[in-house]
Coordinates of C-alpha atoms in Angstrom, one line a residue:
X161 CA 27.7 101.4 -47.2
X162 CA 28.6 99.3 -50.5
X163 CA 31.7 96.7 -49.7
X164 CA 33.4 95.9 -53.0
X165 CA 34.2 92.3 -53.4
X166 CA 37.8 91.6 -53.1
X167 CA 40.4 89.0 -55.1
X168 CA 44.0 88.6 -54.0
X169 CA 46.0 87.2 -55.9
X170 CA 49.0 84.9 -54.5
X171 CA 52.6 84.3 -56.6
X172 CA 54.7 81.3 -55.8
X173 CA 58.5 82.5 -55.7
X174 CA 61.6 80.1 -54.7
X175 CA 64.5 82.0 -53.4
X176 CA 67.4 79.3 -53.3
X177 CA 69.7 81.3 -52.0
X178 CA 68.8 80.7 -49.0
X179 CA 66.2 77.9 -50.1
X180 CA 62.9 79.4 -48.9
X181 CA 60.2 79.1 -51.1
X182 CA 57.2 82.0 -50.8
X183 CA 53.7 82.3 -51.5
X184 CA 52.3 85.2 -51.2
X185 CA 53.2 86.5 -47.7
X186 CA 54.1 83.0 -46.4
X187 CA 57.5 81.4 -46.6
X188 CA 58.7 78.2 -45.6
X189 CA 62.7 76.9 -45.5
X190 CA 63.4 73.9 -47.4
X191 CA 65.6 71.2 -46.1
X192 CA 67.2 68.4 -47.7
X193 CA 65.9 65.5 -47.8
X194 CA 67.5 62.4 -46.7
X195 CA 65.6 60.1 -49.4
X196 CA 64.8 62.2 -51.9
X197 CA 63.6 58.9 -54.3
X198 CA 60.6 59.4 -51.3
X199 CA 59.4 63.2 -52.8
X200 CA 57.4 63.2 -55.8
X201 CA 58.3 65.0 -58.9
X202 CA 56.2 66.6 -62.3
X203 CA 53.1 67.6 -60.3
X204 CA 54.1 71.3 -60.3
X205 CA 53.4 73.5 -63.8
X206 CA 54.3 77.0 -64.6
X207 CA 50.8 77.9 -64.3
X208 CA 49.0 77.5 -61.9
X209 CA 45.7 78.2 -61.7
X210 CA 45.0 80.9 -58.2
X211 CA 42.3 78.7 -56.6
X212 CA 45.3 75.8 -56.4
X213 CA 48.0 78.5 -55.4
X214 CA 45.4 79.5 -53.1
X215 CA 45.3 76.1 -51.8
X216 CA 48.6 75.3 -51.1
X217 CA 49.6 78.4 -49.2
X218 CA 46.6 77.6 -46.9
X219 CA 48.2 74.2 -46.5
X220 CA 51.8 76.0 -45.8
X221 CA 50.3 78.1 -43.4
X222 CA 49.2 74.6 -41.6
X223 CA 52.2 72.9 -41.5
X224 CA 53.9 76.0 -40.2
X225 CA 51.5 75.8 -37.4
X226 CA 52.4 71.9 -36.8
X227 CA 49.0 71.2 -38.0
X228 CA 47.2 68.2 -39.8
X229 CA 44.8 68.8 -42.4
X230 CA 42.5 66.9 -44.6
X231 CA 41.4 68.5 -47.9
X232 CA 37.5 67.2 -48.4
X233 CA 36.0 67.5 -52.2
X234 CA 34.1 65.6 -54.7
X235 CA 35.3 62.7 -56.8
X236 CA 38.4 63.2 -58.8
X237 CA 42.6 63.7 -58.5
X238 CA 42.4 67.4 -57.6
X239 CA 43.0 66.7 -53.8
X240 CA 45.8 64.2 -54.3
X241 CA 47.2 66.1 -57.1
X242 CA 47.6 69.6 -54.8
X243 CA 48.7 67.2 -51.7
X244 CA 52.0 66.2 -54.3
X245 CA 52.1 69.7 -55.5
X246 CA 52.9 71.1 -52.0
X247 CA 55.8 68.2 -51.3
X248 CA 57.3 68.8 -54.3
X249 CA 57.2 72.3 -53.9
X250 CA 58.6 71.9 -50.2
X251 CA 60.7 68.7 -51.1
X252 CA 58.8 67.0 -48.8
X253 CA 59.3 62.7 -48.8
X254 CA 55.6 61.1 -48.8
X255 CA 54.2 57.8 -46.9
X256 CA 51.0 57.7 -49.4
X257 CA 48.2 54.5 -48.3
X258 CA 45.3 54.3 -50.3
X259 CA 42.4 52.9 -47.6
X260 CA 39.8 50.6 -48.0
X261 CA 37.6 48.4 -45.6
X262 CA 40.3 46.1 -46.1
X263 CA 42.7 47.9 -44.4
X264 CA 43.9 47.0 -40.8
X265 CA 45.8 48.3 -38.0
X266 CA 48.7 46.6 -39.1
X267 CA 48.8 48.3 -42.5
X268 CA 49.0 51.8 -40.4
X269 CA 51.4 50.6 -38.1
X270 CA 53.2 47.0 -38.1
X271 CA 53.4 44.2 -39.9
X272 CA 54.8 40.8 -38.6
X273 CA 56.7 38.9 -41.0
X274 CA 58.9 35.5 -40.7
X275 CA 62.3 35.4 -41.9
X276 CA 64.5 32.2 -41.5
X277 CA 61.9 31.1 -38.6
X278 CA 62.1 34.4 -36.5
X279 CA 59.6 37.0 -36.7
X280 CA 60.2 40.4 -37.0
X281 CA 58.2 43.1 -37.1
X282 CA 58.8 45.8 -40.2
X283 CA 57.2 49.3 -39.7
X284 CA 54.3 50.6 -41.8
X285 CA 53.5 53.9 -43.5
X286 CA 52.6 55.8 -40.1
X287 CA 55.6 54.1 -38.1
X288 CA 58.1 55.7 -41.0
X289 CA 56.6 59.1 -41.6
X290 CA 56.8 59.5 -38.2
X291 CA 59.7 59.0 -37.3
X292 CA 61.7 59.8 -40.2
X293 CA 60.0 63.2 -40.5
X294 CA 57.9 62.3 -43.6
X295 CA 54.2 63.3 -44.9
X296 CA 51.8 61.2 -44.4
X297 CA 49.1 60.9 -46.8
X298 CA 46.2 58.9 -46.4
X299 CA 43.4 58.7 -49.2
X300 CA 39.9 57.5 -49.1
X301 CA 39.2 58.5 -45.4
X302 CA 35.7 57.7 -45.8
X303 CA 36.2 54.2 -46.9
X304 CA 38.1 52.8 -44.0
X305 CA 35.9 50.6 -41.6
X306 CA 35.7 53.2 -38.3
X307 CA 37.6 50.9 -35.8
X308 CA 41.1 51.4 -38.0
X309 CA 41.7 55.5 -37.9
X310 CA 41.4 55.5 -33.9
X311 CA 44.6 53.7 -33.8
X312 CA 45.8 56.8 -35.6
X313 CA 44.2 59.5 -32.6
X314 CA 46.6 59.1 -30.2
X315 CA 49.4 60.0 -33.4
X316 CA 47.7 62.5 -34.7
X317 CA 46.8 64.5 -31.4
X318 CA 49.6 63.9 -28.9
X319 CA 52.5 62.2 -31.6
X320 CA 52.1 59.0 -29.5
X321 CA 51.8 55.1 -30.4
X322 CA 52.5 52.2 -28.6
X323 CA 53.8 49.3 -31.5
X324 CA 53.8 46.3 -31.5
X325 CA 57.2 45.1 -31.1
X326 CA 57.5 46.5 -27.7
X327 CA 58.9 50.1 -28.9
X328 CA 57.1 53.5 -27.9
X329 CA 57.1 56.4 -30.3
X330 CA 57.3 59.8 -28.1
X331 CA 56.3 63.6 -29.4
X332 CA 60.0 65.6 -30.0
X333 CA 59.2 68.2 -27.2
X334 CA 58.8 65.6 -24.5
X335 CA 61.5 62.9 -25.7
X336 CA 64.0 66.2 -25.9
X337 CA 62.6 67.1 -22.2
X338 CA 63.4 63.4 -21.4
X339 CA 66.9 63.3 -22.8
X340 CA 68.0 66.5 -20.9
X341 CA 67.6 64.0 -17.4
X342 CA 68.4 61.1 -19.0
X343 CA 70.6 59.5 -21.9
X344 CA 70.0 58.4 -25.5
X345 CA 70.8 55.0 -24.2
X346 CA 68.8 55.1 -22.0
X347 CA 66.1 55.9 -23.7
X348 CA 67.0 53.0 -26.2
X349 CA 67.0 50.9 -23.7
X350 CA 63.6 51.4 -22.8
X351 CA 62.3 51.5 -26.5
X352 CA 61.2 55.4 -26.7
X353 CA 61.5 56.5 -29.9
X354 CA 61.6 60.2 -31.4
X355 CA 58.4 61.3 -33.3
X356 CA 60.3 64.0 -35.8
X357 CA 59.2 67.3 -35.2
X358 CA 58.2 67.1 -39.0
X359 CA 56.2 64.4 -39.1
X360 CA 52.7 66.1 -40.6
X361 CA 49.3 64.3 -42.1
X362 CA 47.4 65.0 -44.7
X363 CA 44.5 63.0 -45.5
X364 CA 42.0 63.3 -48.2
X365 CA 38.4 62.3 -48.4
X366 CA 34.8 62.8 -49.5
X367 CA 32.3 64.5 -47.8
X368 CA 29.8 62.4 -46.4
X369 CA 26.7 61.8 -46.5
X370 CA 26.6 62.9 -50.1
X371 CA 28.8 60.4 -51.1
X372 CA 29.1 56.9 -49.8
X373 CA 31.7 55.9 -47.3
X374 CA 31.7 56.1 -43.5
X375 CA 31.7 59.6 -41.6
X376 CA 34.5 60.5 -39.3
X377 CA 34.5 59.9 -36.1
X378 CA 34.4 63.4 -33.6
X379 CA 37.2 62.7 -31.7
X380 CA 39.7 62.0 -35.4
X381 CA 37.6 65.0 -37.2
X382 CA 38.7 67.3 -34.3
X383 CA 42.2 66.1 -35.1
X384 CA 42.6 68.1 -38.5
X385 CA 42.2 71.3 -40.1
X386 CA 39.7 71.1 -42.8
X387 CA 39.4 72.4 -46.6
X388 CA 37.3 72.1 -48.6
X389 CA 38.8 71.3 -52.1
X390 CA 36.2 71.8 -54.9
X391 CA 36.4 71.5 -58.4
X392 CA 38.8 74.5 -60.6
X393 CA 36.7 77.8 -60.8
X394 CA 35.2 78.0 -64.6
X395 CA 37.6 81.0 -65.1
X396 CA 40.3 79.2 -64.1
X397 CA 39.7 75.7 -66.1
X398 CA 38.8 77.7 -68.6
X399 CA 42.1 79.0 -69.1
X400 CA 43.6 75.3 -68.5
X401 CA 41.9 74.1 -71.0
X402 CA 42.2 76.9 -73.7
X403 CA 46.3 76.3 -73.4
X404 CA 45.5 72.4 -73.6
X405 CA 43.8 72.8 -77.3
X406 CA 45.1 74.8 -79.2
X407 CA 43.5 73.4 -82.6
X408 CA 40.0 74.1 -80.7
X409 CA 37.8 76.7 -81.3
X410 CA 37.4 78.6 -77.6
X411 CA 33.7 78.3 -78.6
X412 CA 33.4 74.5 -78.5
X413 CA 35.9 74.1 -75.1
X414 CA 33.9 77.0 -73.4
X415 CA 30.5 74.8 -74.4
X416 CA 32.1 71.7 -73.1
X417 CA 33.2 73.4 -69.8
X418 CA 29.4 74.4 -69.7
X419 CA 27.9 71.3 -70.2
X420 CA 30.3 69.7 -67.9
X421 CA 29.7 72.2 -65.4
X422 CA 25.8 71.8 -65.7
X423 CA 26.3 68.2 -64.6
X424 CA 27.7 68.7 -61.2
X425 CA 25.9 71.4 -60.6
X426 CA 23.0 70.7 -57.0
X427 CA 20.2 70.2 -59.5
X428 CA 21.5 67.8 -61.5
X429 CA 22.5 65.8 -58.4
X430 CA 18.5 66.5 -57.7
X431 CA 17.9 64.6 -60.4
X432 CA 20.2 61.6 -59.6
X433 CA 22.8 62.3 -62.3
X434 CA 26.4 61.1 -61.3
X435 CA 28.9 64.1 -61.0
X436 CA 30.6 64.5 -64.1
X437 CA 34.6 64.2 -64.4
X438 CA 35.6 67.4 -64.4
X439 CA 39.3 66.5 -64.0
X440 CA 39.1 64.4 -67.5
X441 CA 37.9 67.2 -69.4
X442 CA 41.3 68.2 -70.7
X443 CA 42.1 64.5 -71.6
X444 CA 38.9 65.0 -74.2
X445 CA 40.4 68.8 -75.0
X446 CA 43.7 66.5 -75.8
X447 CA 42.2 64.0 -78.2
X448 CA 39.7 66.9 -79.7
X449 CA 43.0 68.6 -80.5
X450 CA 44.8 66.0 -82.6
X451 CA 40.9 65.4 -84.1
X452 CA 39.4 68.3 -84.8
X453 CA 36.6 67.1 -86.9
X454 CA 35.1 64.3 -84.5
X455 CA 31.7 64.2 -82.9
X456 CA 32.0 66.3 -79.2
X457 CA 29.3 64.0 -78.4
X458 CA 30.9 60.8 -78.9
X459 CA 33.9 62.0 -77.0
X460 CA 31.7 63.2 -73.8
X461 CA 30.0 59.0 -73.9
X462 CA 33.7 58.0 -73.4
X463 CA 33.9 60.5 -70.5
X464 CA 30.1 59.8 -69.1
X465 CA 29.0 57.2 -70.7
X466 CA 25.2 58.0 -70.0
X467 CA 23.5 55.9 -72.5
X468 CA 24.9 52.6 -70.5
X469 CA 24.4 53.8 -66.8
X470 CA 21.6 55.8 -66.8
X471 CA 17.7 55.6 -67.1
X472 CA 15.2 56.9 -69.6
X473 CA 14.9 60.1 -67.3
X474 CA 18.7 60.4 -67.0
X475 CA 19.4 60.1 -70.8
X476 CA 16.7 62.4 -71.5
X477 CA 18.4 65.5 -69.0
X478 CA 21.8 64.7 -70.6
X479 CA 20.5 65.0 -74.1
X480 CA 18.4 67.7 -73.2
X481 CA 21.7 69.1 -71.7
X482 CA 23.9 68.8 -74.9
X483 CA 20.7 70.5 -76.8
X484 CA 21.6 73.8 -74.8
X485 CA 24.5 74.0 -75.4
X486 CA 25.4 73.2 -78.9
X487 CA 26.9 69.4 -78.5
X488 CA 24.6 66.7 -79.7
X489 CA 25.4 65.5 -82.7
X490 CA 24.9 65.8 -86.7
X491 CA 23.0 63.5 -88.5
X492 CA 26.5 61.7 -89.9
X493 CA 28.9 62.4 -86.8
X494 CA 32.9 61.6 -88.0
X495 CA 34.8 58.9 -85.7
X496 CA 37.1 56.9 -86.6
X497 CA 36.9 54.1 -88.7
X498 CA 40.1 52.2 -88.6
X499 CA 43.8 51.8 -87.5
X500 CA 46.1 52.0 -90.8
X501 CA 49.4 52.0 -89.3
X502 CA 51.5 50.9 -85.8
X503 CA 55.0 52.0 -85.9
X504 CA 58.2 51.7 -83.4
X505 CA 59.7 55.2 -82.5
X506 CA 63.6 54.4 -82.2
X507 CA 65.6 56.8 -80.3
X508 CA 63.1 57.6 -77.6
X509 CA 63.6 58.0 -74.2
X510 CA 60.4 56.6 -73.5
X511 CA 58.7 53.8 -75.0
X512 CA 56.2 55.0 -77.8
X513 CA 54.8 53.8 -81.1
X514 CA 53.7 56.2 -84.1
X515 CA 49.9 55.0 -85.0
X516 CA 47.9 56.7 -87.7
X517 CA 44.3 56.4 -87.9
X518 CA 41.5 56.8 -90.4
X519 CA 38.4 59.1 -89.6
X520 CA 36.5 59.8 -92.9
X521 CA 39.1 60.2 -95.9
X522 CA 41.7 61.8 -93.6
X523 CA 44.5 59.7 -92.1
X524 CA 45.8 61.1 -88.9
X525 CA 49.1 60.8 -87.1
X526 CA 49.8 60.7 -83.3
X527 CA 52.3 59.3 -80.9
X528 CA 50.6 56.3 -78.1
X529 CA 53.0 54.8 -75.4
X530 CA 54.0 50.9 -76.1
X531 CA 55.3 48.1 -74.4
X532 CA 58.1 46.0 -74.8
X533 CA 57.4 43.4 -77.5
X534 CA 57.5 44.0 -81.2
X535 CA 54.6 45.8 -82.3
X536 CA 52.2 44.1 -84.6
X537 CA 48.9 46.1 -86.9
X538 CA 47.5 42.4 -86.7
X539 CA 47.7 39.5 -84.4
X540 CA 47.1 36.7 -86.8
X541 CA 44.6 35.0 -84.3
X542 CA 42.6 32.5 -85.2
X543 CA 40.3 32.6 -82.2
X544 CA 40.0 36.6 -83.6
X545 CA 37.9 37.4 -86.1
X546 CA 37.8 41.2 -86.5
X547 CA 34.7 43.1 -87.9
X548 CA 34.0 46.8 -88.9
X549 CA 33.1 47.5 -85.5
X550 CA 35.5 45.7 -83.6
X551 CA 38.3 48.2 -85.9
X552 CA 36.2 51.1 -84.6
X553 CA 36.3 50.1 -81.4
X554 CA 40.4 49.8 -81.5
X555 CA 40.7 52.9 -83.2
X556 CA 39.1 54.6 -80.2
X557 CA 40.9 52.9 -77.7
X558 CA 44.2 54.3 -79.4
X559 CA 42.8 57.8 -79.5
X560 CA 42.3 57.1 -75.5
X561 CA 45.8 55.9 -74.8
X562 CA 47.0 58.8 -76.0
X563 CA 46.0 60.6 -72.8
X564 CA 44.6 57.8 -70.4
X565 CA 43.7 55.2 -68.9
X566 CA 40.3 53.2 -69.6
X567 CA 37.4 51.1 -69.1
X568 CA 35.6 48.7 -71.4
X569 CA 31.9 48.0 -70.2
X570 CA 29.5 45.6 -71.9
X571 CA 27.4 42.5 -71.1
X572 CA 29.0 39.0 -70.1
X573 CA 30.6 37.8 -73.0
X574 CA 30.8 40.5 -75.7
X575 CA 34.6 40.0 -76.6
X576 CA 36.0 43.0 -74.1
X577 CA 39.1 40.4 -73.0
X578 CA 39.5 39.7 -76.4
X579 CA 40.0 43.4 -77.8
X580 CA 41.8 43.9 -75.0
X581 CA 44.2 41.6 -75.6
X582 CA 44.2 42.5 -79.1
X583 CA 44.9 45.9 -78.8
X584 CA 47.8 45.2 -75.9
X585 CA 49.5 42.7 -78.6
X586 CA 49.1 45.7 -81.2
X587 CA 51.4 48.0 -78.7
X588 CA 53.7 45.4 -78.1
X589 CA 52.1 45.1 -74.3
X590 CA 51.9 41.8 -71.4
X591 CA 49.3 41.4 -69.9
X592 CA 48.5 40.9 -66.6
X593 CA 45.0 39.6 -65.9
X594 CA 43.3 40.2 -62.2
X595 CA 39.9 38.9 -61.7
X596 CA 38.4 41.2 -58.7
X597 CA 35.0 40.5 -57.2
X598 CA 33.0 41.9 -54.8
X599 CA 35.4 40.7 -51.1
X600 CA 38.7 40.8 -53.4
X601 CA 41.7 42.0 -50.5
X602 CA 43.8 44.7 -51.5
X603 CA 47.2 42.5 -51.0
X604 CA 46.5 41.2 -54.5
X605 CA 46.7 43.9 -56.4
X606 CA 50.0 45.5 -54.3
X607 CA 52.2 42.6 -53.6
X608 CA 53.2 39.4 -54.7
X609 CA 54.9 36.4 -52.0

């Protein structure tokens, strides 16, 4: 007997009549929220690709069920990114903490602060989600030392915690029990407090030991549902990136994808080659776009810059890699030369500067965002002395503003805070400098006394 593989095929549909939104055969009834500043907007698309439709009514099905889960996948901002998708498609408010082995109980739960010489204590992230009926989501499981998620067991499995100001948080079902023999003041009076009946978790991690990081403990694994979140099918990112660049020839996005593909792949982690960023490939699709004629190998260094991390061996797969499939460069690649022009755009909503570039003998126009002080094409510095490569260099880091963030690696000394500030006095930017070293606490980078 032959069994035919099978597809299905799930369709988001929002009925706001009577404000249920569907996929596929599950539905779930909005509510509104009482902060809606708290749920995130712009994560959702018109097209989705199935595998992340697929996803979310998984995660639906969950959280019908009362259930936490914790979506478990490579590198990347696929997990966090379907995590928002489903609050803003259920208008869901979010508690989001980012962990580290820096975090402590009292970033989970309490923090003790002194105001006008008396200490209070103000709730945390897991004191507000639960008990204003919020999502909780907790990123970077795995890097969390493993005496700081217990405190989180008793929450996650029986909505209990004992705080530490005195006050008791109780699951709905037995504080409702409770409040049918006794009353709310009562209750007050002995510092129960309701755990909302919507309170859910979702927590977001890398599987370990592959990756470095802790494991979970038994007793907080058993607490969740799992899913395992992996990288867009090649179908489906495909399709994501063909309606990305337009300009682009299918041919060259499909050998990209390929490439790409190739380097996550088991064997090339055999061979001790880092994943490659999968989720950036549409930021390179972006710039290739507005650039049509520049080297596809250049662009891929900026993404996996393999000639700086890796070996001899490593270099050699990667190049042997971009041999397959069509990539490596001519003898005279194009790239950009220099930046001819920074301009204000007045009348936007946003801030954004016009900046046209030189690759070859073209000039080429494209819109960057800016800060808030004039823009100026040259800083005048006398402790800056730019060269032919240090104009390349800035002309790059426009085309990479355009769609991202990034990262300038070299040796000690090579002038990176000096282009940096260079190109943040171009686009009109402050800067805020933040030495980090190896023990630096994550209070400096979130909050200032």
């Amino acid at each position: 007997m032959l069994f035919k593989k099978c597809t299905v095929y799930f369709n988001i549909s929002s009925f706001f009549l009577g404000d249920t939104v569907t996929i596929g055969d599950v539905s779930f009834k909005l509510k509104t929220p009482k902060s809606p500043e708290l749920v995130p907007l712009n994560y959702m698309s018109d097209n989705l690709a199935q595998s992340v439709v697929q996803h979310l009514r998984w995660i639906m099905q969950k959280d019908l069920l009362g259930q936490d889960v914790f979506l478990i996948g490579p590198p990347g901002p696929l997990r966090r990114s379907i995590a928002m998708q489903y609050l803003e498609l259920t208008k869901r408010e979010v508690e989001y903490i980012a962990l580290s082995r820096d975090t402590t109980e009292t970033d989970l739960k309490q923090r003790r602060e002194i105001r006008a010489g008396t200490a209070f204590y103000i709730d945390q992230c897991a004191v507000r989600a639960a008990t204003e009926g919020r999502i909780l989501v907790l990123e970077g499981l795995e890097k969390a030392e493993r005496n700081v998620l217990p405190v989180l067991n008793n929450l996650l499995e029986n909505r209990e915690m004992q705080l530490e100001d005195g006050r008791f948080l109780m699951s709905a079902e037995r504080y409702d029990k409770l409040l049918q023999e006794h009353t709310k003041t009562e209750l007050d009076a002995w510092k129960i407090v309701r755990v909302s009946e919507d309170f859910r978790v979702i927590a977001l991690g890398l599987p370990v030991p592959r990756y470095s990081g802790n494991p979970l403990d038994p007793p907080l694994r058993s607490r969740f549902q799992a899913r395992d979140v992996y990288h867009l099918p090649f179908k489906d990112h495909l399709k994501l990136l063909y309606s990305v660049g337009s300009n682009v020839s299918a041919q060259r996005i499909s050998q990209l994808l390929s490439f790409a593909t190739t380097l996550c792949s088991q064997e090339s982690s055999m061979l001790g080659l880092p994943d490659f960023p999968l989720d950036s490939l549409s930021a390179a699709v972006q710039i290739l776009d507005s650039f049509p004629m520049m080297s596809v190998q250049h662009i891929i260094k900026w993404l996996y810059p393999y000639n700086v991390l890796l070996g001899k061996e490593g270099r050699t797969a990667v190049e042997d890699a971009l041999k397959r499939f069509e990539l490596q460069d001519s003898e005279s690649p194009l790239l950009p030369s220099r930046i001819k022009k920074v301009e204000q755009i007045h009348g936007s909503k946003t801030l954004q500067a016009d900046v046209t570039v030189q690759i070859a003998e073209k000039e080429v126009k494209f819109q960057v965002p800016a800060g808030t002080r004039p823009l100026k094409l040259c800083s005048g510095s006398d402790t800056f002395i730019e060269t032919s490569s240090h104009k390349q260099l800035l002309a790059e880091m426009m085309q990479s503003h355009m769609v991202k963030d990034m990262c300038l690696i070299g040796g000690k000394g090579c002038g990176k805070t000096v282009i940096a500030k260079e190109f943040a006095n171009m686009l009109g930017y402050n800067i805020e400098p933040v030495m980090l070293y190896q023990s630096v606490a994550q209070l400096p980078l979130t909050s200032r006394s």
